[in-house]
PDB file of C-alpha atoms and ligand atoms in Angstrom:
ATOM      1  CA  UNK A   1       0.000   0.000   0.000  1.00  0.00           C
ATOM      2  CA  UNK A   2       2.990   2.399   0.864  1.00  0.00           C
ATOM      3  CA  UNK A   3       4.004   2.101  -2.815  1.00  0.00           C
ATOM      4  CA  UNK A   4       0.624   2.597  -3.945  1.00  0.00           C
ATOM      5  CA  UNK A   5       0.361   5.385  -2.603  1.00  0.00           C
ATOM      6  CA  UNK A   6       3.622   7.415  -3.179  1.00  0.00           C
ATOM      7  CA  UNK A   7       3.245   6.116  -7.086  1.00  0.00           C
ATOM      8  CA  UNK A   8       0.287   8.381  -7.311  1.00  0.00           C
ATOM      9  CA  UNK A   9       1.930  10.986  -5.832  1.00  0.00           C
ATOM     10  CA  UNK A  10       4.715  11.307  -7.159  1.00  0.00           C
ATOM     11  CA  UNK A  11       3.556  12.152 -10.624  1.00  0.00           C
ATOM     12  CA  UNK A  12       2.179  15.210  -8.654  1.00  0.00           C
ATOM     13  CA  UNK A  13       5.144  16.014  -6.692  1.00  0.00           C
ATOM     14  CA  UNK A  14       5.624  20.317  -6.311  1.00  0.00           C
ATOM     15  CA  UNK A  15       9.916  19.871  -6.084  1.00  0.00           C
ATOM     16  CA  UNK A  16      12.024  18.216  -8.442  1.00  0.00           C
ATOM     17  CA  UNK A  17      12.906  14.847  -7.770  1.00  0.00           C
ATOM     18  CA  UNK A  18      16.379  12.575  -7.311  1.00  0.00           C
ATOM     19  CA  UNK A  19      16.522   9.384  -8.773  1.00  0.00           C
ATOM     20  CA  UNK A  20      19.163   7.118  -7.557  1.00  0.00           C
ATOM     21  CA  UNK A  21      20.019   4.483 -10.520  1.00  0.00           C
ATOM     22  CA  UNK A  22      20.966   1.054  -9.251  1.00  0.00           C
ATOM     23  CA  UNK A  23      22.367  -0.416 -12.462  1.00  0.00           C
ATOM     24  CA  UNK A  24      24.571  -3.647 -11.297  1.00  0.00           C
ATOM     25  CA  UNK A  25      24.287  -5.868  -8.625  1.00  0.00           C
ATOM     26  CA  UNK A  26      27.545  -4.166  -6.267  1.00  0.00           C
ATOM     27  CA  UNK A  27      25.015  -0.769  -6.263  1.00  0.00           C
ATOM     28  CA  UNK A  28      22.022  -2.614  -5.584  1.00  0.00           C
ATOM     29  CA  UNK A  29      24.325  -4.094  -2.303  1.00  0.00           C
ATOM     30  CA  UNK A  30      25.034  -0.434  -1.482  1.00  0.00           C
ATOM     31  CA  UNK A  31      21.895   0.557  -1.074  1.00  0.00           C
ATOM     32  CA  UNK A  32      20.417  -2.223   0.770  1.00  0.00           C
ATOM     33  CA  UNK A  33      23.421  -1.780   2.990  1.00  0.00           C
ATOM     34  CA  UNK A  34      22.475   1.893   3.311  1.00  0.00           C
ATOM     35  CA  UNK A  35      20.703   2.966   6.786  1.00  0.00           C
ATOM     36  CA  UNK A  36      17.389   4.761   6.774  1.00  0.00           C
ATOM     37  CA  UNK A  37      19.135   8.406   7.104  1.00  0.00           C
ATOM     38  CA  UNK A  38      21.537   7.218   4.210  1.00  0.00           C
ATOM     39  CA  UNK A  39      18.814   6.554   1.650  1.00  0.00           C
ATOM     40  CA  UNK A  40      16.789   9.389   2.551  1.00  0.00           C
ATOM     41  CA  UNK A  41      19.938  11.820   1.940  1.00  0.00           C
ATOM     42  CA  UNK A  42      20.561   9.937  -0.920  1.00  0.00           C
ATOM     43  CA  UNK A  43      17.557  10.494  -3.568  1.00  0.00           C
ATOM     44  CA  UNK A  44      13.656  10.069  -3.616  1.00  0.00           C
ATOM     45  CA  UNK A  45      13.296   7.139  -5.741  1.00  0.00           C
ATOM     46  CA  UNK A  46      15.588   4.369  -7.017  1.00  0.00           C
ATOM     47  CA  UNK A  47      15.743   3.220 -10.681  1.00  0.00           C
ATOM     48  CA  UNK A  48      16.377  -0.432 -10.785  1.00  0.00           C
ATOM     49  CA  UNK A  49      17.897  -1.087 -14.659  1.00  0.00           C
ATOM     50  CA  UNK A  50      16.885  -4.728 -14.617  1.00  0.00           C
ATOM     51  CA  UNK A  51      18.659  -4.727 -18.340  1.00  0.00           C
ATOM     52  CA  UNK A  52      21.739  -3.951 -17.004  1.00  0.00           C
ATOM     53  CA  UNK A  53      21.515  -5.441 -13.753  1.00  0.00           C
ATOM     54  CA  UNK A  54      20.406  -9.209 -14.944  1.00  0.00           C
ATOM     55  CA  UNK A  55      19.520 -10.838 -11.492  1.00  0.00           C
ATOM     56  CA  UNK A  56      16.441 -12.939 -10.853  1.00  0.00           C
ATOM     57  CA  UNK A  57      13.620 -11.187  -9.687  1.00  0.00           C
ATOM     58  CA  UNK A  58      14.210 -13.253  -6.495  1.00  0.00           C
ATOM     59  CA  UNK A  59      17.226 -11.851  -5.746  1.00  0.00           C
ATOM     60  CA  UNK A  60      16.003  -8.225  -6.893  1.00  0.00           C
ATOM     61  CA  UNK A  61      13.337  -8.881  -4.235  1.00  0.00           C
ATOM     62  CA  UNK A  62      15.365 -10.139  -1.353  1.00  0.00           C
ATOM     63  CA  UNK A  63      18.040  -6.918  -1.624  1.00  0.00           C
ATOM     64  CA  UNK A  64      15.108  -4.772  -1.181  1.00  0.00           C
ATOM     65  CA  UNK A  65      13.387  -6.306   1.916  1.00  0.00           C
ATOM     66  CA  UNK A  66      12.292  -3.238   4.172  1.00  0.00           C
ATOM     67  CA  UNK A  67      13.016  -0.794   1.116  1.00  0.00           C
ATOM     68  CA  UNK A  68      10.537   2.512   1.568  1.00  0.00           C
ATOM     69  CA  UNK A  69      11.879   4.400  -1.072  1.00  0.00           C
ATOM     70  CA  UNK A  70       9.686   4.288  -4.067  1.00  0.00           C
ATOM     71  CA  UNK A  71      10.915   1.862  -6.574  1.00  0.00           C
ATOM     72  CA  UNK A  72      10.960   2.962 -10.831  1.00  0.00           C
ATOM     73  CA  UNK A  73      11.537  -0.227 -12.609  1.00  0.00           C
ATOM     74  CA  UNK A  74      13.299   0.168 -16.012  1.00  0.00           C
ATOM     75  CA  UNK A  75      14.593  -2.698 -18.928  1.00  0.00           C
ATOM     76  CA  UNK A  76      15.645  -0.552 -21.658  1.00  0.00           C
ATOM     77  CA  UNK A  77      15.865  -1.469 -25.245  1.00  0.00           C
ATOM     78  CA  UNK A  78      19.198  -2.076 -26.705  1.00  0.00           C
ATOM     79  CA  UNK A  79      18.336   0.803 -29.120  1.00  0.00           C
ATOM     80  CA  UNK A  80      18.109   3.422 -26.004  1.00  0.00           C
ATOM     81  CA  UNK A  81      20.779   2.759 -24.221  1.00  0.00           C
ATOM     82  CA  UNK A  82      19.724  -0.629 -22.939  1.00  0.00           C
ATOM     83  CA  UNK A  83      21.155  -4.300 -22.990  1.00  0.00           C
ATOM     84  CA  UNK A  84      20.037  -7.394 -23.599  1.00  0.00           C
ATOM     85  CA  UNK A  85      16.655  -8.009 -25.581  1.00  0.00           C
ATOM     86  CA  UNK A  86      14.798  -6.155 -28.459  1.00  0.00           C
ATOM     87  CA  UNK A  87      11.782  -8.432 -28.040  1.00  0.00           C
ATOM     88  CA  UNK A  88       9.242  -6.768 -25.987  1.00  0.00           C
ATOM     89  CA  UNK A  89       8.493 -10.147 -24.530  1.00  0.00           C
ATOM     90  CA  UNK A  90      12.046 -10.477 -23.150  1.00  0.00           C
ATOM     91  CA  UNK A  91      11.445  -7.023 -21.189  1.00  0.00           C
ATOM     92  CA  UNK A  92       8.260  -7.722 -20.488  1.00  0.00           C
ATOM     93  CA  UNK A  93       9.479 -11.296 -18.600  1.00  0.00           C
ATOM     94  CA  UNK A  94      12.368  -8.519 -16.291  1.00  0.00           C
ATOM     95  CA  UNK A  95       9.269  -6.175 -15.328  1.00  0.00           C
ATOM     96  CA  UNK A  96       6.337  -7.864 -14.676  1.00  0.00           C
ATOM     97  CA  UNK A  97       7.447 -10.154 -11.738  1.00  0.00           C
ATOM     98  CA  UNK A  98       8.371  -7.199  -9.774  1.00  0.00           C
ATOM     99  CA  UNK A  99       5.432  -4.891 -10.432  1.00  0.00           C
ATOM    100  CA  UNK A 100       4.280  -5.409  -7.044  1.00  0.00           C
ATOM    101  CA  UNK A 101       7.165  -3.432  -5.703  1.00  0.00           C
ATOM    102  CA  UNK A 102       7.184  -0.343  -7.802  1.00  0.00           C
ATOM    103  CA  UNK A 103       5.789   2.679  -8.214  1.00  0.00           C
ATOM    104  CA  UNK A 104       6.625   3.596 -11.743  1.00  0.00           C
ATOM    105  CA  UNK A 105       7.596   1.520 -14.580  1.00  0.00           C
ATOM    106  CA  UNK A 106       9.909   3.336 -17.646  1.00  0.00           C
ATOM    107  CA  UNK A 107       9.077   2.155 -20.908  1.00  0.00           C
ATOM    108  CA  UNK A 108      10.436   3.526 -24.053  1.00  0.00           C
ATOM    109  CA  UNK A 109       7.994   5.301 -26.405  1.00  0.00           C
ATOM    110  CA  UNK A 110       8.853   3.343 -29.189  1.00  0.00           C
ATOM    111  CA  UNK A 111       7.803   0.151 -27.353  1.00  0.00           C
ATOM    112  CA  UNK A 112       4.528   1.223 -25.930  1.00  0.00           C
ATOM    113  CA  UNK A 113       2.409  -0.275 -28.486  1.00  0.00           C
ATOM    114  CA  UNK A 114       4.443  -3.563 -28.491  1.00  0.00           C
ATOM    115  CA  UNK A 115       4.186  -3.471 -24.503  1.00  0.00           C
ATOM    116  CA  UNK A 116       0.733  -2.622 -24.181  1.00  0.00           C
ATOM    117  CA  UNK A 117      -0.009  -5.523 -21.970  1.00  0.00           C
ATOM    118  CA  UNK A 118       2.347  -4.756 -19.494  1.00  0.00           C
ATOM    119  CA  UNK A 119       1.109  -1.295 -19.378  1.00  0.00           C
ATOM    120  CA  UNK A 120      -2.791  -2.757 -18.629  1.00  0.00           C
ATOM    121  CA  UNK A 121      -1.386  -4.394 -16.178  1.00  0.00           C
ATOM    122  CA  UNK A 122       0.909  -2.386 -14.262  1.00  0.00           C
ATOM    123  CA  UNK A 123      -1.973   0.321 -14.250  1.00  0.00           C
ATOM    124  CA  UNK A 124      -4.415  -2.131 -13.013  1.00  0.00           C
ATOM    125  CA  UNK A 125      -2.315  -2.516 -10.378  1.00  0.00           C
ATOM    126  CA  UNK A 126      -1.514   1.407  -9.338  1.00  0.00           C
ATOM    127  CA  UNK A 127       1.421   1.456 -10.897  1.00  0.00           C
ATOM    128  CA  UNK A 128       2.096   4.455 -13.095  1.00  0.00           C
ATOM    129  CA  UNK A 129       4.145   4.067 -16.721  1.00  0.00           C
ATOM    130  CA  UNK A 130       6.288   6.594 -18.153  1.00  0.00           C
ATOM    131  CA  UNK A 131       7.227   6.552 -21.846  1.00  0.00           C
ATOM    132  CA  UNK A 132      11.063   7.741 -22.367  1.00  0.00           C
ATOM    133  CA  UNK A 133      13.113   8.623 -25.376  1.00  0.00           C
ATOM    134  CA  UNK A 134      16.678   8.661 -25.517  1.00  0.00           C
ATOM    135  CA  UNK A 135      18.878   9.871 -28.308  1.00  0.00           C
ATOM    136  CA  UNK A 136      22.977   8.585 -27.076  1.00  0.00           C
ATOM    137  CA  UNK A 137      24.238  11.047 -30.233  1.00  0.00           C
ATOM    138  CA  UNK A 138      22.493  14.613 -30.403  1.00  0.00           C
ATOM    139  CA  UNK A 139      19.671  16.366 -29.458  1.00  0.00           C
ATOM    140  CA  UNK A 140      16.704  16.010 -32.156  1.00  0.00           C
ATOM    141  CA  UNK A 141      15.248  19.164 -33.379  1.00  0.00           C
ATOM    142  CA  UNK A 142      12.455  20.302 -31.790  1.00  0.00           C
ATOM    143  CA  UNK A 143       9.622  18.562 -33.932  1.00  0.00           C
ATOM    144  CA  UNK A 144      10.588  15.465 -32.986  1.00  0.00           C
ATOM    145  CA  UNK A 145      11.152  16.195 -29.309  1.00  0.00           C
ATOM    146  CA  UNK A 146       7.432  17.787 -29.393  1.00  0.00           C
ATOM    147  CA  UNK A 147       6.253  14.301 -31.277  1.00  0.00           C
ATOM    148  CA  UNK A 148       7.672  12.064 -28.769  1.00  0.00           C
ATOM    149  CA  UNK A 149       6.401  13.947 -25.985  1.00  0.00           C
ATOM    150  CA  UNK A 150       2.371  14.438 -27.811  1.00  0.00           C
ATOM    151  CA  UNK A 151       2.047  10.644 -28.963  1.00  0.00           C
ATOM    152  CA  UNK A 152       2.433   9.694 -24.830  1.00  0.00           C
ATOM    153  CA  UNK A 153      -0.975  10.249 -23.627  1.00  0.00           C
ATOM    154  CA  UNK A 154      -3.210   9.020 -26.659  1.00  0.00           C
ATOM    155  CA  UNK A 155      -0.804   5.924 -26.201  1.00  0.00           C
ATOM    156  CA  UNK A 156      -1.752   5.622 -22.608  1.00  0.00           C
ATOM    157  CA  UNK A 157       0.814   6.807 -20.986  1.00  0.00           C
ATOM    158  CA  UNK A 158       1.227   8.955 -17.563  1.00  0.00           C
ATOM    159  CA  UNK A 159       4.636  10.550 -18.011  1.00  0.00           C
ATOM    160  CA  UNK A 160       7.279  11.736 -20.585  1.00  0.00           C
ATOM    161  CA  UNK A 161      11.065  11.001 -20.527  1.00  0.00           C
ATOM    162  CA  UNK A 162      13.712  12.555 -22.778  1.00  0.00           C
ATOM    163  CA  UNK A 163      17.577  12.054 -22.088  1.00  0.00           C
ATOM    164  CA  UNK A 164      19.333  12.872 -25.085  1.00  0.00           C
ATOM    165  CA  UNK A 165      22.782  14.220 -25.938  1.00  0.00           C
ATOM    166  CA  UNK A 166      23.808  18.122 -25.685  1.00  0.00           C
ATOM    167  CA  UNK A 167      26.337  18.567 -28.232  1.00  0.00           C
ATOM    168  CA  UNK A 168      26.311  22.641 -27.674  1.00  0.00           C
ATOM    169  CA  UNK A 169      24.363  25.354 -25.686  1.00  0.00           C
ATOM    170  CA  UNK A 170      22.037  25.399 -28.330  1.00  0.00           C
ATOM    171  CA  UNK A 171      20.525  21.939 -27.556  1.00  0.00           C
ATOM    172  CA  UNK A 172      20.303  22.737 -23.921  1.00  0.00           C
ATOM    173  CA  UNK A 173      17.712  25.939 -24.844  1.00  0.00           C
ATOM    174  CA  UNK A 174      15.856  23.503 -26.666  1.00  0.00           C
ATOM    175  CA  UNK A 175      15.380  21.127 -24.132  1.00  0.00           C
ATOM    176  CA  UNK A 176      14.811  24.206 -21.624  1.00  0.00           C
ATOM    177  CA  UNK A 177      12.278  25.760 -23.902  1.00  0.00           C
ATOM    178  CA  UNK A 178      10.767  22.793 -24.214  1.00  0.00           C
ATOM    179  CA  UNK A 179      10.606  21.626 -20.365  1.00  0.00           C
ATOM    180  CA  UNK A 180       9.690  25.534 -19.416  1.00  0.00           C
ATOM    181  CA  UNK A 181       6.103  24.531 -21.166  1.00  0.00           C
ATOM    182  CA  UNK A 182       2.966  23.390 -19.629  1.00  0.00           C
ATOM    183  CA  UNK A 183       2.288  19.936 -20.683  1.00  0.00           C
ATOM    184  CA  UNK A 184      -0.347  17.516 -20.380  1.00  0.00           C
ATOM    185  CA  UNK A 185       1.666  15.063 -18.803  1.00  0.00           C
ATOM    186  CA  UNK A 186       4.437  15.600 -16.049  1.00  0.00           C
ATOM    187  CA  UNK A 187       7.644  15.481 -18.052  1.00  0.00           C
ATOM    188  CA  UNK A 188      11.234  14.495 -16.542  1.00  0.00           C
ATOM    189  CA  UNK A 189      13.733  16.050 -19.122  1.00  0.00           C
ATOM    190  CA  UNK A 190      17.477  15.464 -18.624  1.00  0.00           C
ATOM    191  CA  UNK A 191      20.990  16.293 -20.959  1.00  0.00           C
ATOM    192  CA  UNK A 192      23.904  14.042 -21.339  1.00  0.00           C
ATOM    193  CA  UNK A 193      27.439  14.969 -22.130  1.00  0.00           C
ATOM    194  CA  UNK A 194      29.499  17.555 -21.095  1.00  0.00           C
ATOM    195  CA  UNK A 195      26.487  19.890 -20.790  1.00  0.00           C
ATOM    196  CA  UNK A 196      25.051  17.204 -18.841  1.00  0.00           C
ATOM    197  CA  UNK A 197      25.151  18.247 -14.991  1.00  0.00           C
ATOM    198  CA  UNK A 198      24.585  22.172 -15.866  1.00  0.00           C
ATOM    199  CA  UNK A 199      21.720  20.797 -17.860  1.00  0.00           C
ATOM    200  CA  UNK A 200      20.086  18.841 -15.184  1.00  0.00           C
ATOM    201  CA  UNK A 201      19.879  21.399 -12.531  1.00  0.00           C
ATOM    202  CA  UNK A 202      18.678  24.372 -15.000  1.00  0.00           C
ATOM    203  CA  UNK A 203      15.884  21.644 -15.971  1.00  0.00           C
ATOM    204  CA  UNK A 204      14.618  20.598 -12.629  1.00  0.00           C
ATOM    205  CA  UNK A 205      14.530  24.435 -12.135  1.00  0.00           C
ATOM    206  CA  UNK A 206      12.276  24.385 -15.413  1.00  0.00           C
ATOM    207  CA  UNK A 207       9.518  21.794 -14.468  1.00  0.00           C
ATOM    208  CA  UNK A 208      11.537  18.379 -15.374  1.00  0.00           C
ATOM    209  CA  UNK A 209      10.328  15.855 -12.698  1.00  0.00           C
ATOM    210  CA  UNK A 210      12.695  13.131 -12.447  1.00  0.00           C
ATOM    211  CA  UNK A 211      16.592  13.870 -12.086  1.00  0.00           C
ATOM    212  CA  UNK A 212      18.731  10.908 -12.492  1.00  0.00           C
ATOM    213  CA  UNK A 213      21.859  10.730 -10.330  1.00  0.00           C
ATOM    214  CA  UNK A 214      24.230   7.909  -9.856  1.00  0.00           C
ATOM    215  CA  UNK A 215      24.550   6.147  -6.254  1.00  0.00           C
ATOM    216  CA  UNK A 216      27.513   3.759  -7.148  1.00  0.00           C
ATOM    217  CA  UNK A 217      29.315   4.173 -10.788  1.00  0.00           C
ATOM    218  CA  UNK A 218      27.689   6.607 -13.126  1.00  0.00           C
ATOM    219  CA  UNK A 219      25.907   4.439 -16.202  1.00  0.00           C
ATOM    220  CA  UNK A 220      25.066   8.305 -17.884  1.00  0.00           C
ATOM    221  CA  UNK A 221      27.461  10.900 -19.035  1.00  0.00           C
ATOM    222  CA  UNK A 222      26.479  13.990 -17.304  1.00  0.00           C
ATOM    223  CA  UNK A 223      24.708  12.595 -14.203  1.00  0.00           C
ATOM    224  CA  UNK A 224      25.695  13.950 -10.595  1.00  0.00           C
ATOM    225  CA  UNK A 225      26.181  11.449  -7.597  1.00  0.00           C
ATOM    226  CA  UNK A 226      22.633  11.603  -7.020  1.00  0.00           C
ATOM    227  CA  UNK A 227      23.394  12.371  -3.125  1.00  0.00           C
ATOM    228  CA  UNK A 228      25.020  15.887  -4.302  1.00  0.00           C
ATOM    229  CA  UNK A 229      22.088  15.911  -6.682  1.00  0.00           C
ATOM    230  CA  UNK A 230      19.779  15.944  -3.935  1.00  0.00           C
ATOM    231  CA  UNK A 231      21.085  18.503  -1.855  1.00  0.00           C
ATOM    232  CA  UNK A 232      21.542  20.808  -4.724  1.00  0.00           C
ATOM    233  CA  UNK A 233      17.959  20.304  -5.408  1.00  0.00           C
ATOM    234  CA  UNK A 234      16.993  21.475  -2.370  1.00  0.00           C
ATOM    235  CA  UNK A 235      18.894  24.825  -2.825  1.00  0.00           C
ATOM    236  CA  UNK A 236      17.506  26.135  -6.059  1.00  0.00           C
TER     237      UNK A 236
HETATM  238  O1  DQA B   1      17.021   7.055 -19.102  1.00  0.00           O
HETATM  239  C1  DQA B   1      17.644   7.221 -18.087  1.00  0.00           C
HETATM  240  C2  DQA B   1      18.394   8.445 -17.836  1.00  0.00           C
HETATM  241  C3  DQA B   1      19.865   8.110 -17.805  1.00  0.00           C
HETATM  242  O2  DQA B   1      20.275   7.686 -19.077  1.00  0.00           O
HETATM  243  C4  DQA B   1      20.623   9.406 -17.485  1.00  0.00           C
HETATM  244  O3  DQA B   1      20.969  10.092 -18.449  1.00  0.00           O
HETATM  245  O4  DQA B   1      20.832   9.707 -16.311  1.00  0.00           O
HETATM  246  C5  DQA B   1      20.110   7.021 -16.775  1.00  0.00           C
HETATM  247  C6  DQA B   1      19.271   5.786 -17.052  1.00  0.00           C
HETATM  248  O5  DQA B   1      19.473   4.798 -16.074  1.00  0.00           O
HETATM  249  C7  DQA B   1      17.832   6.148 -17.100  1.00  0.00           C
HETATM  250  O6  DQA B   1      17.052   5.022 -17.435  1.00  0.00           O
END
């Protein structure tokens, strides 16, 4: 019920998020060796990359035995960033055993037709979906950035994601254009490169929702230890 609960609100939360990403098995030991005071100080939800971090939802379960910090499951395609599968099915198999424990579910936008059932079912069951596109290269202009984030609701979605690539200052006032705007759903918009860290506080400043921060080795050019990221989030 906890979960439940903080998975609706969330999506409404007034201040900027930190998302600590757990993306191998030594981080997801960190943080269930982590005291109460240590996760709070360290971020507001945790991303579990069950792409990257290939344990069996057993194991994935048992590390996070008294967790209260609301969990965002993720199993990116190989296309985005991700490892392992292009079959929906394959990602499908990594989320849906641990939908019980989350609070929001990342799927990419190109997959949400593909992983419709999944999305049924996780919002049957509370559990809100966000549809993300990445771009690992460059920043696209802004008619697709606009497309990916308008084809999210009539697709079913409840959030927007966009991490892509800030190859100069001129991609960075797109994406803070962009961000600055009132949109039907809650958007979480992030940079990556060198631009990357500037990018991510100016953004959450700008509306974007969730922040991603690293809690043991960074798996995103650009990200801050999501601790630091925290704490600056508090100050802006
Ligand atoms: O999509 C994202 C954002 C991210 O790539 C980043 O740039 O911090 C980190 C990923 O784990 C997450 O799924």
């Amino acid at each position: 019920m906890p979960q439940l609960l903080s998975s609706s609100n969330l999506l409404l939360s007034s201040r900027p998020l930190a998302v600590g990403v757990i993306p191998d098995p030594a981080t997801l030991d960190l943080w269930a060796s982590y005291s109460l005071e240590q996760k709070t100080a360290a971020c507001d939800v945790i991303e579990l990359r069950l792409d990257t971090l290939q344990l069996s939802a057993e194991k994935v379960r048992a590390a996070l035995v008294g967790n209260q910090t609301p969990v965002l499951l993720t199993a990116r395609h190989p296309a985005e960033g991700g490892q392992g599968t292009v079959e929906a099915a394959g990602r499908i198999a990594l989320l849906e055993p641990l939908l019980d424990l989350a609070a929001l579910v990342d799927i990419e936008l190109r997959s949400a037709m593909e992983m419709r059932p999944l999305v049924q079912k996780a919002q049957g069951m509370g559990v809100r979906v966000m549809g993300s596109f990445h771009d690992f290269q460059t920043t696209p202009g802004e008619e697709v950035l606009r497309g990916a984030i308008n084809f999210a609701q009539p697709a079913g979605l409840d959030a927007v994601k966009i991490a892509t690539f800030l190859n100069n200052s001129t991609d960075l006032t797109r994406l803070i254009a962009l961000t600055s705007e009132v949109h039907r759903l809650r958007l979480s918009c992030m940079g990556m490169g060198p631009l990357g860290r500037v990018s991510r506080l100016v953004l959450a400043k700008c509306g974007s929702l969730l922040n991603y921060g690293y809690l043991g080795e960074s798996n995103a050019p650009g990200q801050w230890p999501a601790p630091r990221l925290k704490e600056l989030l508090a100050e802006l």
